[in-house]
Coordinates of C-alpha atoms and ligand atoms in Angstrom, one line a residue:
X1 CA -3.0 -22.9 9.2
X2 CA -5.7 -24.2 6.8
X3 CA -4.6 -21.7 4.3
X4 CA -0.9 -22.6 4.5
X5 CA -1.6 -26.4 4.4
X6 CA -4.4 -26.5 1.8
X7 CA -5.2 -23.4 -0.1
X8 CA -1.7 -22.0 -0.6
X9 CA -0.2 -25.2 -2.1
X10 CA -3.3 -25.4 -4.4
X11 CA -2.9 -21.8 -5.5
X12 CA 0.9 -22.1 -6.0
X13 CA 1.1 -25.5 -7.7
X14 CA -2.3 -26.8 -8.9
X15 CA -4.2 -23.8 -9.9
X16 CA -1.5 -22.6 -12.2
X17 CA 1.9 -21.1 -12.3
X18 CA 0.7 -17.6 -13.3
X19 CA 0.7 -15.7 -10.1
X20 CA -1.3 -12.8 -11.6
X21 CA -4.0 -15.1 -12.8
X22 CA -4.6 -16.4 -9.3
X23 CA -4.6 -12.9 -7.9
X24 CA -7.2 -11.9 -10.5
X25 CA -9.4 -14.9 -9.5
X26 CA -9.1 -14.2 -5.8
X27 CA -9.8 -10.5 -6.3
X28 CA -12.7 -11.4 -8.7
X29 CA -14.2 -13.5 -6.0
X30 CA -13.9 -10.8 -3.4
X31 CA -15.4 -8.3 -5.9
X32 CA -18.5 -10.6 -6.3
X33 CA -18.8 -10.9 -2.6
X34 CA -18.5 -7.2 -2.2
X35 CA -21.7 -6.7 -4.2
X36 CA -23.7 -8.8 -1.7
X37 CA -24.1 -7.7 1.9
X38 CA -24.9 -11.3 2.9
X39 CA -21.7 -12.6 1.3
X40 CA -19.7 -9.8 2.9
X41 CA -21.1 -10.8 6.3
X42 CA -20.3 -14.4 5.6
X43 CA -16.7 -13.5 4.8
X44 CA -16.5 -11.6 8.1
X45 CA -17.9 -14.6 10.0
X46 CA -15.8 -17.2 8.3
X47 CA -12.5 -15.3 8.9
X48 CA -13.5 -14.5 12.4
X49 CA -14.0 -18.2 13.1
X50 CA -10.5 -19.0 11.8
X51 CA -8.6 -15.8 12.5
X52 CA -10.4 -14.6 15.5
X53 CA -12.5 -11.5 16.5
X54 CA -11.0 -8.1 16.1
X55 CA -9.8 -6.6 19.3
X56 CA -11.2 -3.2 20.1
X57 CA -8.1 -2.1 22.0
X58 CA -6.0 -1.4 18.9
X59 CA -8.0 1.6 17.6
X60 CA -6.0 4.8 17.1
X61 CA -6.2 8.2 15.6
X62 CA -3.5 9.2 13.1
X63 CA -3.4 12.3 10.9
X64 CA -6.9 13.2 12.0
X65 CA -8.5 9.9 11.0
X66 CA -9.8 7.1 13.2
X67 CA -8.4 3.6 12.5
X68 CA -10.2 0.7 14.2
X69 CA -6.9 -1.2 14.0
X70 CA -3.5 -0.4 12.7
X71 CA -3.2 -3.1 10.0
X72 CA -4.0 -1.8 6.6
X73 CA -3.9 -3.3 3.1
X74 CA -1.1 -1.7 1.0
X75 CA -1.6 -0.1 -2.4
X76 CA -1.5 -2.4 -5.5
X77 CA -3.8 -5.2 -4.2
X78 CA -7.1 -3.6 -5.2
X79 CA -6.0 -1.2 -7.9
X80 CA -9.5 -0.4 -9.2
X81 CA -11.4 -0.4 -5.9
X82 CA -13.5 -3.4 -6.8
X83 CA -13.5 -5.3 -3.5
X84 CA -13.5 -2.8 -0.6
X85 CA -16.4 -4.3 1.3
X86 CA -15.0 -7.8 1.3
X87 CA -11.5 -6.6 2.1
X88 CA -12.9 -4.6 5.0
X89 CA -14.7 -7.7 6.2
X90 CA -11.4 -9.5 6.4
X91 CA -10.5 -7.2 9.2
X92 CA -8.2 -4.6 7.7
X93 CA -8.1 -1.4 9.7
X94 CA -7.8 0.6 6.4
X95 CA -7.4 0.0 2.7
X96 CA -5.3 1.9 0.2
X97 CA -6.7 1.5 -3.3
X98 CA -4.7 2.1 -6.5
X99 CA -2.3 3.1 -7.6
X100 CA -4.6 5.0 -9.9
X101 CA -3.4 7.1 -12.8
X102 CA -5.1 9.9 -14.6
X103 CA -5.4 7.8 -17.8
X104 CA -6.4 4.1 -17.9
X105 CA -3.4 2.0 -18.8
X106 CA -2.7 -1.7 -19.3
X107 CA 0.7 -1.9 -17.5
X108 CA 3.7 -3.9 -18.6
X109 CA 3.4 -7.1 -20.7
X110 CA 2.8 -10.3 -18.8
X111 CA 4.3 -12.2 -17.0
X112 CA 5.0 -9.4 -14.6
X113 CA 4.4 -10.9 -11.1
X114 CA 6.7 -13.7 -9.8
X115 CA 6.6 -15.7 -6.5
X116 CA 9.8 -16.5 -4.6
X117 CA 8.4 -19.0 -2.1
X118 CA 11.7 -19.9 -0.5
X119 CA 12.0 -16.3 0.7
X120 CA 8.3 -15.5 1.1
X121 CA 8.8 -12.7 -1.4
X122 CA 7.4 -11.4 -4.7
X123 CA 8.9 -9.5 -7.6
X124 CA 6.5 -7.4 -9.6
X125 CA 6.8 -5.1 -12.5
X126 CA 3.0 -4.5 -13.0
X127 CA 3.5 -0.9 -14.2
X128 CA 0.4 0.7 -12.8
X129 CA -2.2 -1.3 -14.7
X130 CA -5.5 0.4 -13.8
X131 CA -8.7 1.7 -15.2
X132 CA -7.9 5.3 -14.7
X133 CA -9.1 8.0 -12.3
X134 CA -12.5 8.7 -13.8
X135 CA -13.5 5.0 -13.9
X136 CA -12.3 4.3 -10.4
X137 CA -14.0 7.5 -9.1
X138 CA -17.3 6.4 -10.7
X139 CA -17.1 3.0 -9.0
X140 CA -16.4 4.5 -5.6
X141 CA -19.3 6.9 -6.1
X142 CA -21.7 3.9 -6.6
X143 CA -20.8 2.3 -3.2
X144 CA -21.5 3.3 0.4
X145 CA -18.4 4.5 2.2
X146 CA -16.6 1.6 3.9
X147 CA -16.6 1.5 7.7
X148 CA -12.8 2.0 7.7
X149 CA -10.6 4.8 6.2
X150 CA -9.9 4.5 2.5
X151 CA -6.7 5.8 1.1
X152 CA -6.2 6.5 -2.6
X153 CA -2.8 6.1 -4.1
X154 CA -2.1 8.4 -7.0
X155 CA 0.6 7.8 -9.7
X156 CA 1.8 9.3 -12.9
X157 CA 0.4 8.0 -16.2
X158 CA 3.0 6.4 -18.4
X159 CA 2.2 8.6 -21.4
X160 CA 2.6 11.8 -19.4
X161 CA 6.2 13.2 -19.6
X162 CA 7.9 13.8 -16.3
X163 CA 7.8 17.6 -16.6
X164 CA 4.0 17.4 -16.8
X165 CA 3.6 15.1 -13.9
X166 CA 2.1 17.8 -11.7
X167 CA -0.9 18.3 -13.9
X168 CA -1.3 14.5 -14.3
X169 CA -1.5 14.0 -10.5
X170 CA -3.9 17.0 -10.1
X171 CA -6.0 15.5 -12.9
X172 CA -6.3 12.2 -10.9
X173 CA -7.0 13.9 -7.7
X174 CA -9.9 15.9 -9.2
X175 CA -12.4 13.1 -9.7
X176 CA -11.2 10.9 -6.9
X177 CA -11.2 13.7 -4.2
X178 CA -14.6 13.0 -2.7
X179 CA -13.9 9.3 -2.1
X180 CA -10.6 9.2 -0.4
X181 CA -10.1 9.8 3.3
X182 CA -6.4 10.3 2.6
X183 CA -4.3 10.4 -0.6
X184 CA -0.9 8.9 -1.2
X185 CA 1.5 10.3 -3.7
X186 CA 3.3 7.3 -5.3
X187 CA 6.6 8.5 -6.5
X188 CA 8.5 5.4 -5.5
X189 CA 7.4 2.5 -7.8
X190 CA 10.3 1.1 -9.7
X191 CA 8.1 0.1 -12.7
X192 CA 7.2 3.4 -14.3
X193 CA 10.3 4.8 -16.1
X194 CA 11.5 8.1 -14.5
X195 CA 8.9 8.1 -11.7
X196 CA 11.3 7.9 -8.9
X197 CA 13.0 11.0 -10.2
X198 CA 10.0 12.8 -8.7
X199 CA 11.6 12.1 -5.3
X200 CA 14.3 14.7 -6.1
X201 CA 14.0 17.8 -4.0
X202 CA 12.9 20.4 -6.6
X203 CA 10.4 18.1 -8.3
X204 CA 8.9 16.9 -5.1
X205 CA 8.7 20.4 -3.8
X206 CA 6.6 21.5 -6.8
X207 CA 4.4 18.4 -6.7
X208 CA 3.6 18.6 -3.0
X209 CA 3.1 22.4 -3.1
X210 CA 0.4 22.0 -5.9
X211 CA -1.3 19.0 -4.3
X212 CA -1.4 20.4 -0.8
X213 CA -2.7 23.7 -2.2
X214 CA -5.5 21.9 -4.0
X215 CA -6.5 19.9 -0.9
X216 CA -6.6 23.2 1.1
X217 CA -8.8 24.8 -1.6
X218 CA -11.2 21.9 -1.5
X219 CA -11.3 22.0 2.3
X220 CA -12.0 25.7 2.4
X221 CA -14.8 25.3 -0.2
X222 CA -16.4 22.5 1.9
X223 CA -15.9 24.2 5.2
X224 CA -13.7 21.3 6.4
X225 CA -11.5 22.4 9.4
X226 CA -8.6 20.2 8.3
X227 CA -7.7 19.3 4.7
X228 CA -7.7 15.6 3.7
X229 CA -4.3 14.2 4.5
X230 CA -1.6 13.8 1.8
X231 CA 1.0 11.2 2.4
X232 CA 4.2 10.5 0.4
X233 CA 5.3 6.9 -0.3
X234 CA 9.0 6.5 -0.4
X235 CA 11.3 4.0 -2.0
X236 CA 13.6 1.8 0.2
X237 CA 16.5 2.5 -2.2
X238 CA 16.9 6.2 -1.2
X239 CA 20.2 7.2 0.5
X240 CA 20.5 9.4 3.6
X241 CA 20.8 12.6 1.6
X242 CA 17.6 11.8 -0.4
X243 CA 15.7 10.9 2.8
X244 CA 16.7 14.2 4.3
X245 CA 15.3 16.0 1.2
X246 CA 12.0 14.1 1.3
X247 CA 11.5 14.9 5.0
X248 CA 12.5 18.5 4.6
X249 CA 10.1 19.0 1.6
X250 CA 7.2 17.2 3.3
X251 CA 7.6 19.4 6.4
X252 CA 8.0 22.6 4.4
X253 CA 5.0 21.9 2.1
X254 CA 2.6 20.5 4.8
X255 CA 2.4 16.9 3.8
X256 CA 0.6 14.9 6.5
X257 CA 2.8 11.8 6.7
X258 CA 5.0 9.2 5.0
X259 CA 4.5 5.6 3.8
X260 CA 7.7 3.6 4.1
X261 CA 8.4 1.6 2.0
X262 CA 7.6 0.6 -1.6
X263 CA 9.3 -2.4 -3.3
X264 CA 13.1 -2.4 -3.7
X265 CA 15.2 -2.9 -6.8
X266 CA 18.0 -4.4 -4.6
X267 CA 18.4 -8.1 -4.6
X268 CA 21.1 -8.5 -1.9
X269 CA 18.7 -9.7 0.8
X270 CA 17.6 -12.7 -1.2
X271 CA 18.8 -16.1 0.0
X272 CA 21.0 -18.3 -2.1
X273 CA 18.1 -20.6 -2.7
X274 CA 16.4 -18.2 -5.2
X275 CA 17.1 -19.3 -8.8
X276 CA 19.1 -16.8 -10.8
X277 CA 16.3 -16.6 -13.4
X278 CA 14.0 -15.3 -10.7
X279 CA 16.5 -13.1 -8.9
X280 CA 17.2 -11.3 -12.1
X281 CA 13.6 -10.5 -13.1
X282 CA 13.2 -6.8 -13.4
X283 CA 10.9 -5.1 -11.0
X284 CA 10.3 -4.4 -7.3
X285 CA 11.0 -7.0 -4.6
X286 CA 8.6 -7.2 -1.6
X287 CA 8.0 -9.5 1.3
X288 CA 10.4 -11.0 3.9
X289 CA 13.7 -9.8 2.3
X290 CA 12.4 -6.2 2.3
X291 CA 11.7 -6.2 6.0
X292 CA 15.1 -5.2 7.5
X293 CA 15.4 -2.4 5.0
X294 CA 11.9 -1.2 5.8
X295 CA 12.7 -1.1 9.5
X296 CA 16.0 0.8 8.7
X297 CA 14.1 3.4 6.6
X298 CA 11.4 3.9 9.1
X299 CA 14.0 4.4 11.9
X300 CA 15.9 6.9 9.8
X301 CA 12.7 8.8 8.8
X302 CA 11.6 9.0 12.4
X303 CA 15.0 10.3 13.5
X304 CA 14.8 13.0 10.8
X305 CA 11.1 14.0 11.2
X306 CA 10.8 13.5 15.0
X307 CA 7.1 13.6 15.9
X308 CA 6.1 15.9 13.1
X309 CA 5.2 13.3 10.4
X310 CA 3.4 10.1 11.2
X311 CA 4.7 7.1 9.3
X312 CA 2.9 4.1 7.9
X313 CA 5.4 1.2 8.0
X314 CA 5.3 -1.2 5.2
X315 CA 7.5 -4.0 4.0
X316 CA 7.8 -7.7 4.8
X317 CA 5.3 -7.8 7.7
X318 CA 4.4 -11.5 7.9
X319 CA 4.1 -11.9 11.7
X320 CA 3.3 -9.8 14.7
X321 CA 7.0 -9.5 15.6
X322 CA 7.6 -7.8 12.2
X323 CA 4.8 -5.3 12.9
X324 CA 6.2 -4.7 16.4
X325 CA 9.6 -3.9 14.9
X326 CA 8.1 -1.3 12.7
X327 CA 6.1 0.2 15.6
X328 CA 9.3 0.3 17.7
X329 CA 11.1 2.0 14.8
X330 CA 8.5 4.7 14.9
X331 CA 5.5 3.6 12.7
X332 CA 2.0 4.6 13.8
X333 CA 0.3 2.2 11.3
X334 CA 1.3 -0.8 9.3
X335 CA 0.5 -1.9 5.7
X336 CA 0.9 -5.4 4.2
X337 CA 0.6 -6.9 0.8
X338 CA 2.9 -9.9 0.2
X339 CA 1.9 -11.6 3.5
X340 CA -1.7 -11.7 2.2
X341 CA -0.4 -14.0 -0.5
X342 CA 1.7 -16.2 1.8
X343 CA -0.4 -16.2 5.0
X344 CA -3.9 -16.0 3.5
X345 CA -7.1 -14.0 4.1
X346 CA -7.0 -14.1 7.9
X347 CA -3.7 -12.2 8.1
X348 CA -5.2 -9.0 9.3
X349 CA -7.1 -10.7 12.1
X350 CA -4.2 -12.9 13.1
X351 CA -1.8 -9.9 13.3
X352 CA -4.4 -7.9 15.3
X353 CA -5.0 -10.6 17.8
X354 CA -1.3 -11.2 18.4
X355 CA -0.7 -7.5 18.7
X356 CA -3.5 -7.0 21.2
X357 CA -2.2 -9.9 23.3
X358 CA 1.0 -8.1 23.8
X359 CA 1.9 -4.6 24.8
X360 CA 2.1 -2.5 21.7
X361 CA 3.9 0.8 22.1
X362 CA 1.0 3.3 22.0
X363 CA 1.0 5.6 19.0
X364 CA 2.3 9.1 19.6
X365 CA -0.2 10.5 17.2
Ligands
FMN1 C1 2.0 -7.1 -7.1 C2 2.2 -5.8 -6.4 C3 1.7 -4.6 -6.9 C4 2.0 -3.4 -6.2 N1 1.4 -2.3 -6.7 C5 1.6 -1.1 -6.0 C6 1.0 0.1 -6.4 O1 0.2 0.1 -7.4 N2 1.2 1.2 -5.7 C7 2.0 1.2 -4.6 O2 2.2 2.3 -4.0 N3 2.6 0.1 -4.2 C8 2.4 -1.0 -4.8 N4 3.0 -2.2 -4.4 C9 3.9 -2.1 -3.2 C10 3.2 -2.4 -1.9 O3 2.1 -1.5 -1.7 C11 4.1 -2.5 -0.7 O4 4.7 -1.2 -0.6 C12 5.3 -3.4 -0.9 O5 4.8 -4.6 -1.5 C13 6.0 -3.8 0.4 O6 5.1 -4.4 1.3 P1 5.0 -6.0 1.5 O7 6.3 -6.5 1.7 O8 4.0 -6.2 2.7 O9 4.4 -6.5 0.2 C14 2.8 -3.4 -5.0 C15 3.3 -4.6 -4.6 C16 3.0 -5.8 -5.2 C17 3.6 -7.1 -4.6

């Protein structure tokens, strides 16, 4: 409430019109807090006072990992893993950092992040701005492991041609391997030219075969009984045929699960109140207008995969009812991004409390 009444109007109007600059300042603050255990504890206490204590009843095990609660922070918020301790203190049950690419890259020219407040949505065309796999791995190596699972999202470097994508992903996995509890293959961002072609059957087959083989090799070398899980993040713009292909290949190649969905290039779910200049910005749309599509894709993936592939549901979860819809559609876990911007830093705790107060369908995994 305090966030919606005071902080959000300040961020959206007074502190500047550049959405990315605000994001950088907030993330910078969280990064500073992350370096101090006292500040991290203060963040946990402050958000607990306003958002409530985290219920213990929501813990679950999915693809061999234990999650203290099912509300995770989606990829793209903390691309360089600078603020994991503070984000964990906000109550997230897991955090996916990245997307990280093998080579550092600046992303697309600014402006590249746009708010659509009437629809509680964002359009972004960041283009995988990140410091590169080696730098992110070095940062992760310097910090103690978070008390929650950490996923690492891997993407293709812009300079790498599509036919060499496989080596690029393997090159990112190499330094990052020790620090991720799971890895997500991002082949669904609309902001790297050609990236989504990797969702095509043959390309995905080769990519997953190589990544799963590498994870199995590493597991054997370490004496781990089960390799670290590999998830595939899908676009909401895939048709039924393409969804069939993704599920088939994931099952055949031994992927551990799916993340559905990334941002959409469609604009049809936007309200008439969104100015044309915004509606027509290139990039991926997230937030409330994505939600119905996310539910439809999770439903469809669940029908195709049965109980064989756990799904992380993502897209337009602003309130507990949205999360419930994704659970009912077959998701075992939830990720959020855009609602962090619209609902504020207590979003994870608020969602958890509301979910715990009702009957959540227990996860089948
Ligand atoms: C500014 C921004 C940057 C993002 N960057 C990434 C990214 O690097 N990798 C990725 O897999 N998804 C990225 N996403 C997509 C989110 O992880 C998520 O799939 C999408 O926003 C839908 O969830 P939401 O409606 O809760 O935001 C980004 C989203 C936003 C808004």
